[in-house]
Structures are given as structure tokens and as C-alpha cells.
PDB file of C-alpha atoms in Angstrom:
ATOM      1  CA  UNK I 169      15.560  18.766  10.514  1.00 91.00           C
ATOM      2  CA  UNK I 170      14.245  15.727   8.626  1.00 91.00           C
ATOM      3  CA  UNK I 171      17.714  14.203   8.502  1.00 93.00           C
ATOM      4  CA  UNK I 172      18.196  14.748  12.245  1.00 96.00           C
ATOM      5  CA  UNK I 173      14.855  13.131  13.107  1.00 96.00           C
ATOM      6  CA  UNK I 174      15.577  10.189  10.799  1.00 94.00           C
ATOM      7  CA  UNK I 175      19.018   9.669  12.296  1.00 95.00           C
ATOM      8  CA  UNK I 176      17.626   9.895  15.842  1.00 96.00           C
ATOM      9  CA  UNK I 177      14.971   7.310  14.984  1.00 95.00           C
ATOM     10  CA  UNK I 178      17.516   4.954  13.453  1.00 95.00           C
ATOM     11  CA  UNK I 179      19.801   5.308  16.479  1.00 95.00           C
ATOM     12  CA  UNK I 180      16.871   4.612  18.788  1.00 96.00           C
ATOM     13  CA  UNK I 181      15.881   1.494  16.853  1.00 93.00           C
ATOM     14  CA  UNK I 182      19.448   0.192  16.708  1.00 93.00           C
ATOM     15  CA  UNK I 183      20.217   0.750  20.373  1.00 94.00           C
ATOM     16  CA  UNK I 184      16.890   0.080  22.109  1.00 94.00           C
ATOM     17  CA  UNK I 185      14.803  -2.104  19.804  1.00 94.00           C
ATOM     18  CA  UNK I 186      16.745  -4.376  17.448  1.00 93.00           C
ATOM     19  CA  UNK I 187      19.276  -4.266  14.667  1.00 95.00           C
ATOM     20  CA  UNK I 188      16.768  -5.949  12.363  1.00 95.00           C
ATOM     21  CA  UNK I 189      14.213  -3.170  12.976  1.00 95.00           C
ATOM     22  CA  UNK I 190      16.985  -0.660  12.295  1.00 96.00           C
ATOM     23  CA  UNK I 191      17.867  -2.412   9.025  1.00 96.00           C
ATOM     24  CA  UNK I 192      14.264  -2.558   7.772  1.00 97.00           C
ATOM     25  CA  UNK I 193      13.727   1.103   8.632  1.00 96.00           C
ATOM     26  CA  UNK I 194      16.994   2.147   6.985  1.00 97.00           C
ATOM     27  CA  UNK I 195      15.968   0.305   3.805  1.00 97.00           C
ATOM     28  CA  UNK I 196      12.564   2.024   3.967  1.00 97.00           C
ATOM     29  CA  UNK I 197      14.135   5.483   4.229  1.00 97.00           C
ATOM     30  CA  UNK I 198      16.712   4.773   1.516  1.00 97.00           C
ATOM     31  CA  UNK I 199      14.129   3.441  -0.945  1.00 96.00           C
ATOM     32  CA  UNK I 200      11.805   6.361  -0.332  1.00 96.00           C
ATOM     33  CA  UNK I 201      14.445   9.063  -0.649  1.00 95.00           C
ATOM     34  CA  UNK I 202      16.758   7.620  -3.288  1.00 96.00           C
ATOM     35  CA  UNK I 203      14.485   5.441  -5.452  1.00 96.00           C
ATOM     36  CA  UNK I 204      10.850   6.523  -5.228  1.00 95.00           C
ATOM     37  CA  UNK I 205      11.317  10.289  -4.961  1.00 94.00           C
ATOM     38  CA  UNK I 206      13.575  10.699  -8.029  1.00 95.00           C
ATOM     39  CA  UNK I 207      11.520   8.218 -10.073  1.00 95.00           C
ATOM     40  CA  UNK I 208       8.355  10.309  -9.662  1.00 93.00           C
ATOM     41  CA  UNK I 209       9.711  12.677 -12.285  1.00 93.00           C
ATOM     42  CA  UNK I 210      10.881   9.910 -14.642  1.00 94.00           C
ATOM     43  CA  UNK I 211       8.537   6.932 -14.872  1.00 94.00           C
ATOM     44  CA  UNK I 212       5.037   5.774 -13.965  1.00 94.00           C
ATOM     45  CA  UNK I 213       6.709   2.763 -12.326  1.00 94.00           C
ATOM     46  CA  UNK I 214       7.344   5.117  -9.402  1.00 95.00           C
ATOM     47  CA  UNK I 215       4.009   3.988  -7.935  1.00 95.00           C
ATOM     48  CA  UNK I 216       5.197   0.384  -7.696  1.00 96.00           C
ATOM     49  CA  UNK I 217       8.631   1.399  -6.418  1.00 96.00           C
ATOM     50  CA  UNK I 218       7.051   3.762  -3.876  1.00 96.00           C
ATOM     51  CA  UNK I 219       4.695   1.052  -2.655  1.00 97.00           C
ATOM     52  CA  UNK I 220       7.717  -0.880  -1.330  1.00 98.00           C
ATOM     53  CA  UNK I 221       8.800   1.691   1.297  1.00 97.00           C
ATOM     54  CA  UNK I 222       5.117   2.386   1.877  1.00 97.00           C
ATOM     55  CA  UNK I 223       4.571  -1.260   2.839  1.00 98.00           C
ATOM     56  CA  UNK I 224       7.723  -1.766   4.928  1.00 98.00           C
ATOM     57  CA  UNK I 225       6.621  -0.017   8.183  1.00 96.00           C
ATOM     58  CA  UNK I 226       4.503  -3.008   9.312  1.00 96.00           C
ATOM     59  CA  UNK I 227       7.518  -5.226   8.606  1.00 97.00           C
ATOM     60  CA  UNK I 228       9.607  -2.955  10.849  1.00 96.00           C
ATOM     61  CA  UNK I 229       6.932  -3.237  13.535  1.00 95.00           C
ATOM     62  CA  UNK I 230       6.849  -7.014  13.153  1.00 96.00           C
ATOM     63  CA  UNK I 231      10.610  -7.386  13.542  1.00 96.00           C
ATOM     64  CA  UNK I 232      10.607  -4.910  16.450  1.00 95.00           C
ATOM     65  CA  UNK I 233       8.082  -7.111  18.260  1.00 94.00           C
ATOM     66  CA  UNK I 234       9.311 -10.565  17.207  1.00 92.00           C
ATOM     67  CA  UNK I 235      12.876 -10.081  15.968  1.00 88.00           C
ATOM     68  CA  UNK I 236      12.269 -12.250  12.902  1.00 91.00           C
ATOM     69  CA  UNK I 237      11.159 -11.819   9.310  1.00 92.00           C
ATOM     70  CA  UNK I 238       8.460 -14.466   9.443  1.00 92.00           C
ATOM     71  CA  UNK I 239       5.746 -15.135   6.902  1.00 96.00           C
ATOM     72  CA  UNK I 240       3.334 -12.876   8.776  1.00 96.00           C
ATOM     73  CA  UNK I 241       5.580  -9.876   8.171  1.00 97.00           C
ATOM     74  CA  UNK I 242       5.522 -10.528   4.431  1.00 97.00           C
ATOM     75  CA  UNK I 243       1.753 -11.025   4.372  1.00 98.00           C
ATOM     76  CA  UNK I 244       1.336  -7.626   6.042  1.00 97.00           C
ATOM     77  CA  UNK I 245       3.790  -6.212   3.503  1.00 98.00           C
ATOM     78  CA  UNK I 246       1.730  -7.715   0.665  1.00 98.00           C
ATOM     79  CA  UNK I 247      -1.508  -6.219   1.959  1.00 98.00           C
ATOM     80  CA  UNK I 248      -0.021  -2.740   2.346  1.00 98.00           C
ATOM     81  CA  UNK I 249       1.835  -2.954  -0.972  1.00 98.00           C
ATOM     82  CA  UNK I 250      -1.229  -3.981  -2.959  1.00 98.00           C
ATOM     83  CA  UNK I 251      -3.550  -1.539  -1.178  1.00 98.00           C
ATOM     84  CA  UNK I 252      -1.386   1.381  -2.281  1.00 98.00           C
ATOM     85  CA  UNK I 253      -1.820   0.629  -5.986  1.00 97.00           C
ATOM     86  CA  UNK I 254      -5.566   1.325  -6.405  1.00 98.00           C
ATOM     87  CA  UNK I 255      -5.370   4.014  -3.702  1.00 98.00           C
ATOM     88  CA  UNK I 256      -2.563   5.952  -5.400  1.00 97.00           C
ATOM     89  CA  UNK I 257      -3.873   5.436  -8.919  1.00 97.00           C
ATOM     90  CA  UNK I 258      -7.310   6.722  -7.890  1.00 97.00           C
ATOM     91  CA  UNK I 259      -5.694   9.859  -6.445  1.00 97.00           C
ATOM     92  CA  UNK I 260      -3.609  10.285  -9.581  1.00 96.00           C
ATOM     93  CA  UNK I 261      -6.682   9.761 -11.763  1.00 95.00           C
ATOM     94  CA  UNK I 262      -8.545  12.491  -9.868  1.00 96.00           C
ATOM     95  CA  UNK I 263      -5.664  14.959  -9.909  1.00 96.00           C
ATOM     96  CA  UNK I 264      -4.030  13.988 -13.197  1.00 94.00           C
ATOM     97  CA  UNK I 265      -3.746  17.586 -14.418  1.00 95.00           C
ATOM     98  CA  UNK I 266      -2.101  18.747 -11.187  1.00 96.00           C
ATOM     99  CA  UNK I 267       0.438  15.917 -11.309  1.00 95.00           C
ATOM    100  CA  UNK I 268       1.129  16.661 -14.985  1.00 95.00           C
ATOM    101  CA  UNK I 269       1.767  20.356 -14.241  1.00 96.00           C
ATOM    102  CA  UNK I 270       4.164  19.335 -11.461  1.00 95.00           C
ATOM    103  CA  UNK I 271       6.011  16.953 -13.801  1.00 94.00           C
ATOM    104  CA  UNK I 272       5.105  13.860 -11.776  1.00 94.00           C
ATOM    105  CA  UNK I 273       4.821  10.952 -14.204  1.00 93.00           C
ATOM    106  CA  UNK I 274       2.207   8.798 -12.528  1.00 94.00           C
ATOM    107  CA  UNK I 275       0.409   6.315 -14.765  1.00 94.00           C
ATOM    108  CA  UNK I 276      -2.723   8.450 -15.323  1.00 93.00           C
ATOM    109  CA  UNK I 277      -0.490  11.297 -16.541  1.00 94.00           C
ATOM    110  CA  UNK I 278       1.168   9.224 -19.279  1.00 93.00           C
ATOM    111  CA  UNK I 279      -1.868   7.003 -19.987  1.00 91.00           C
ATOM    112  CA  UNK I 280      -3.956   9.620 -21.804  1.00 82.00           C
ATOM    113  CA  UNK I 281      -6.849   7.286 -22.627  1.00 86.00           C
ATOM    114  CA  UNK I 282      -6.850   5.748 -19.141  1.00 84.00           C
ATOM    115  CA  UNK I 283      -7.206   2.098 -20.179  1.00 90.00           C
ATOM    116  CA  UNK I 284      -4.014   0.981 -18.464  1.00 93.00           C
ATOM    117  CA  UNK I 285      -4.807   3.002 -15.338  1.00 94.00           C
ATOM    118  CA  UNK I 286      -8.280   1.509 -14.996  1.00 95.00           C
ATOM    119  CA  UNK I 287      -6.924  -2.003 -15.601  1.00 95.00           C
ATOM    120  CA  UNK I 288      -4.232  -1.527 -12.939  1.00 96.00           C
ATOM    121  CA  UNK I 289      -6.790  -0.257 -10.414  1.00 97.00           C
ATOM    122  CA  UNK I 290      -8.909  -3.371 -10.956  1.00 97.00           C
ATOM    123  CA  UNK I 291      -5.910  -5.725 -10.928  1.00 97.00           C
ATOM    124  CA  UNK I 292      -4.699  -4.159  -7.685  1.00 98.00           C
ATOM    125  CA  UNK I 293      -8.111  -4.655  -6.080  1.00 98.00           C
ATOM    126  CA  UNK I 294      -8.257  -8.294  -7.217  1.00 98.00           C
ATOM    127  CA  UNK I 295      -4.750  -9.084  -5.974  1.00 98.00           C
ATOM    128  CA  UNK I 296      -5.482  -7.347  -2.677  1.00 99.00           C
ATOM    129  CA  UNK I 297      -8.598  -9.458  -2.186  1.00 98.00           C
ATOM    130  CA  UNK I 298      -6.549 -12.648  -2.562  1.00 98.00           C
ATOM    131  CA  UNK I 299      -3.656 -11.559  -0.338  1.00 99.00           C
ATOM    132  CA  UNK I 300      -5.951 -10.120   2.335  1.00 98.00           C
ATOM    133  CA  UNK I 301      -7.286 -13.626   3.020  1.00 98.00           C
ATOM    134  CA  UNK I 302      -3.829 -14.999   3.847  1.00 98.00           C
ATOM    135  CA  UNK I 303      -3.725 -13.910   7.526  1.00 98.00           C
ATOM    136  CA  UNK I 304      -6.383 -16.512   8.328  1.00 97.00           C
ATOM    137  CA  UNK I 305      -4.755 -19.146   6.138  1.00 96.00           C
ATOM    138  CA  UNK I 306      -1.383 -18.759   7.916  1.00 96.00           C
ATOM    139  CA  UNK I 307      -2.871 -18.619  11.414  1.00 95.00           C
ATOM    140  CA  UNK I 308      -2.621 -14.888  12.183  1.00 95.00           C
ATOM    141  CA  UNK I 309      -6.360 -14.229  12.241  1.00 97.00           C
ATOM    142  CA  UNK I 310      -9.581 -16.129  12.633  1.00 97.00           C
ATOM    143  CA  UNK I 311     -12.834 -16.627  10.728  1.00 97.00           C
ATOM    144  CA  UNK I 312     -14.324 -13.231  11.618  1.00 97.00           C
ATOM    145  CA  UNK I 313     -11.353 -11.541   9.978  1.00 98.00           C
ATOM    146  CA  UNK I 314     -11.574 -13.863   6.958  1.00 98.00           C
ATOM    147  CA  UNK I 315     -15.256 -13.094   6.409  1.00 98.00           C
ATOM    148  CA  UNK I 316     -14.711  -9.370   6.851  1.00 98.00           C
ATOM    149  CA  UNK I 317     -11.664  -9.352   4.567  1.00 98.00           C
ATOM    150  CA  UNK I 318     -13.604 -11.230   1.909  1.00 99.00           C
ATOM    151  CA  UNK I 319     -16.589  -8.861   2.050  1.00 98.00           C
ATOM    152  CA  UNK I 320     -14.389  -5.754   2.091  1.00 98.00           C
ATOM    153  CA  UNK I 321     -12.360  -7.135  -0.794  1.00 98.00           C
ATOM    154  CA  UNK I 322     -15.399  -7.977  -2.898  1.00 99.00           C
ATOM    155  CA  UNK I 323     -16.779  -4.461  -2.359  1.00 98.00           C
ATOM    156  CA  UNK I 324     -13.420  -2.920  -3.283  1.00 98.00           C
ATOM    157  CA  UNK I 325     -13.191  -5.117  -6.401  1.00 98.00           C
ATOM    158  CA  UNK I 326     -16.725  -4.061  -7.392  1.00 98.00           C
ATOM    159  CA  UNK I 327     -15.738  -0.393  -7.188  1.00 98.00           C
ATOM    160  CA  UNK I 328     -12.521  -1.077  -9.104  1.00 97.00           C
ATOM    161  CA  UNK I 329     -14.527  -2.931 -11.764  1.00 97.00           C
ATOM    162  CA  UNK I 330     -16.974  -0.048 -12.051  1.00 96.00           C
ATOM    163  CA  UNK I 331     -14.032   2.319 -12.556  1.00 95.00           C
ATOM    164  CA  UNK I 332     -12.551  -0.014 -15.187  1.00 95.00           C
ATOM    165  CA  UNK I 333     -15.808  -0.511 -17.101  1.00 94.00           C
ATOM    166  CA  UNK I 334     -17.193   3.033 -16.831  1.00 94.00           C
ATOM    167  CA  UNK I 335     -14.250   5.315 -16.049  1.00 93.00           C
ATOM    168  CA  UNK I 336     -15.153   8.638 -14.487  1.00 94.00           C
ATOM    169  CA  UNK I 337     -13.962  11.027 -11.832  1.00 95.00           C
ATOM    170  CA  UNK I 338     -16.946  10.023  -9.690  1.00 97.00           C
ATOM    171  CA  UNK I 339     -15.979   6.340  -9.905  1.00 96.00           C
ATOM    172  CA  UNK I 340     -12.329   7.167  -9.150  1.00 96.00           C
ATOM    173  CA  UNK I 341     -13.432   9.181  -6.109  1.00 98.00           C
ATOM    174  CA  UNK I 342     -15.429   6.172  -4.903  1.00 98.00           C
ATOM    175  CA  UNK I 343     -12.347   3.963  -5.246  1.00 98.00           C
ATOM    176  CA  UNK I 344     -10.331   6.522  -3.279  1.00 98.00           C
ATOM    177  CA  UNK I 345     -12.881   6.814  -0.471  1.00 98.00           C
ATOM    178  CA  UNK I 346     -13.278   3.034  -0.345  1.00 98.00           C
ATOM    179  CA  UNK I 347      -9.505   2.661  -0.020  1.00 98.00           C
ATOM    180  CA  UNK I 348      -9.518   5.103   2.909  1.00 98.00           C
ATOM    181  CA  UNK I 349     -12.108   2.965   4.701  1.00 98.00           C
ATOM    182  CA  UNK I 350     -10.791  -0.412   3.582  1.00 98.00           C
ATOM    183  CA  UNK I 351      -7.375  -0.421   5.234  1.00 98.00           C
ATOM    184  CA  UNK I 352      -8.281   0.705   8.783  1.00 98.00           C
ATOM    185  CA  UNK I 353     -11.316  -1.588   8.862  1.00 98.00           C
ATOM    186  CA  UNK I 354      -9.260  -4.542   7.603  1.00 98.00           C
ATOM    187  CA  UNK I 355      -6.494  -3.947  10.153  1.00 97.00           C
ATOM    188  CA  UNK I 356      -9.032  -3.442  12.961  1.00 97.00           C
ATOM    189  CA  UNK I 357     -10.621  -6.782  12.053  1.00 98.00           C
ATOM    190  CA  UNK I 358      -7.187  -8.399  12.110  1.00 96.00           C
ATOM    191  CA  UNK I 359      -6.444  -6.952  15.560  1.00 96.00           C
ATOM    192  CA  UNK I 360      -9.887  -7.947  16.862  1.00 96.00           C
ATOM    193  CA  UNK I 361      -9.775 -11.506  15.541  1.00 94.00           C
ATOM    194  CA  UNK I 362      -6.101 -12.279  16.026  1.00 87.00           C
ATOM    195  CA  UNK I 363      -5.172 -15.870  16.769  1.00 69.00           C
TER     196      UNK I 363
END
């Protein structure tokens, strides 16, 4: 069933939208199925690899609407890519034992002391703050978005820093919940204050 739906979607994109949207979507599916999924059982780098197909859907939407791979598409990719790192690592930190029992080698599973996990959560939040400001700097969004992105990013960094400095399940849960609020609010601000 999944294969049939995927094939139908690819045929739809190729025949009614654009070949570029088809190509981006095909790469997304291939990376998810043939890179990310098998790597989950082999290496903690699966989170980074999996963030690529996780960040490509807005690129597919961009090329479907504009039929180009402009800078804006890659800025959206960067935001989604970087957002997934603290989000996924917070989930993995909370459910480390479950992932370990399932044989999924996320960073918190192999990083017994947690130092690398906490550092990566904070680094992801910091990088996301910087990249989230780019839509205004490249002319996609205005000053309301910029201010909102900055404030959201600073709050997310503060929670990531708290997790890094005083690691706990409570702090990881706060990072997770913040990530669930962060992305829709950021994208709503971008839609509201588009240029």
C-alpha cells in the first residue's frame, strides 16, 4: 500500500506539478527508505541523515510553486534540518531505554553519560537561531518575523542550555515541548509577515 501511494504521488507530481518537484520528492523518499531507515540500527549519525529527508518537503513545496531551487528553498531546508536535531535528541533522551531495547542507535543510546547529547541539543538550538533569522535577511519575511524568530530562538537556546548545564528528563521534556511550539509559531510568523 505504501509503495502504491508513493508511486501515485510521484506520478502526480511529475505529470501535473513539475519534474523538479518530482525529483525532490523522489530524493526525499529514497533517502528516508534507503539511508535513514537502515542507519537507525547502525549509527547515531542516523539523526543527521534522517534530518535531510525530514527537511526536504518544504523544498518540494517551493519548487512546486516556483519551479526553481532558489535561496529561499535552502533557507527553509536549513530551518527544518536544524530544528529536527534538538527535537529528535530530546525525544531520544526521554525514551533512551525504549530505543535501546529496539536496537535503535540514536546518540543518547550510545552516549551513556549524555555529554555529547546535551552538547548537540544546545548546538542545534544555537545554529537554528542563526539560520532562522535568514528569511528576513534574504527578503522572504519582514521585521515582525525577524523579531519573533529572534525571541523564539533565544528561548529555545535557553532551554537547550539548561538541558546542557543541568541534564534531566524534565529539562529534556521542556526542550521537546518547546520544539513542538517553536516550529509552527515560526512558520506562522513567516506566513504572516511575508514580503
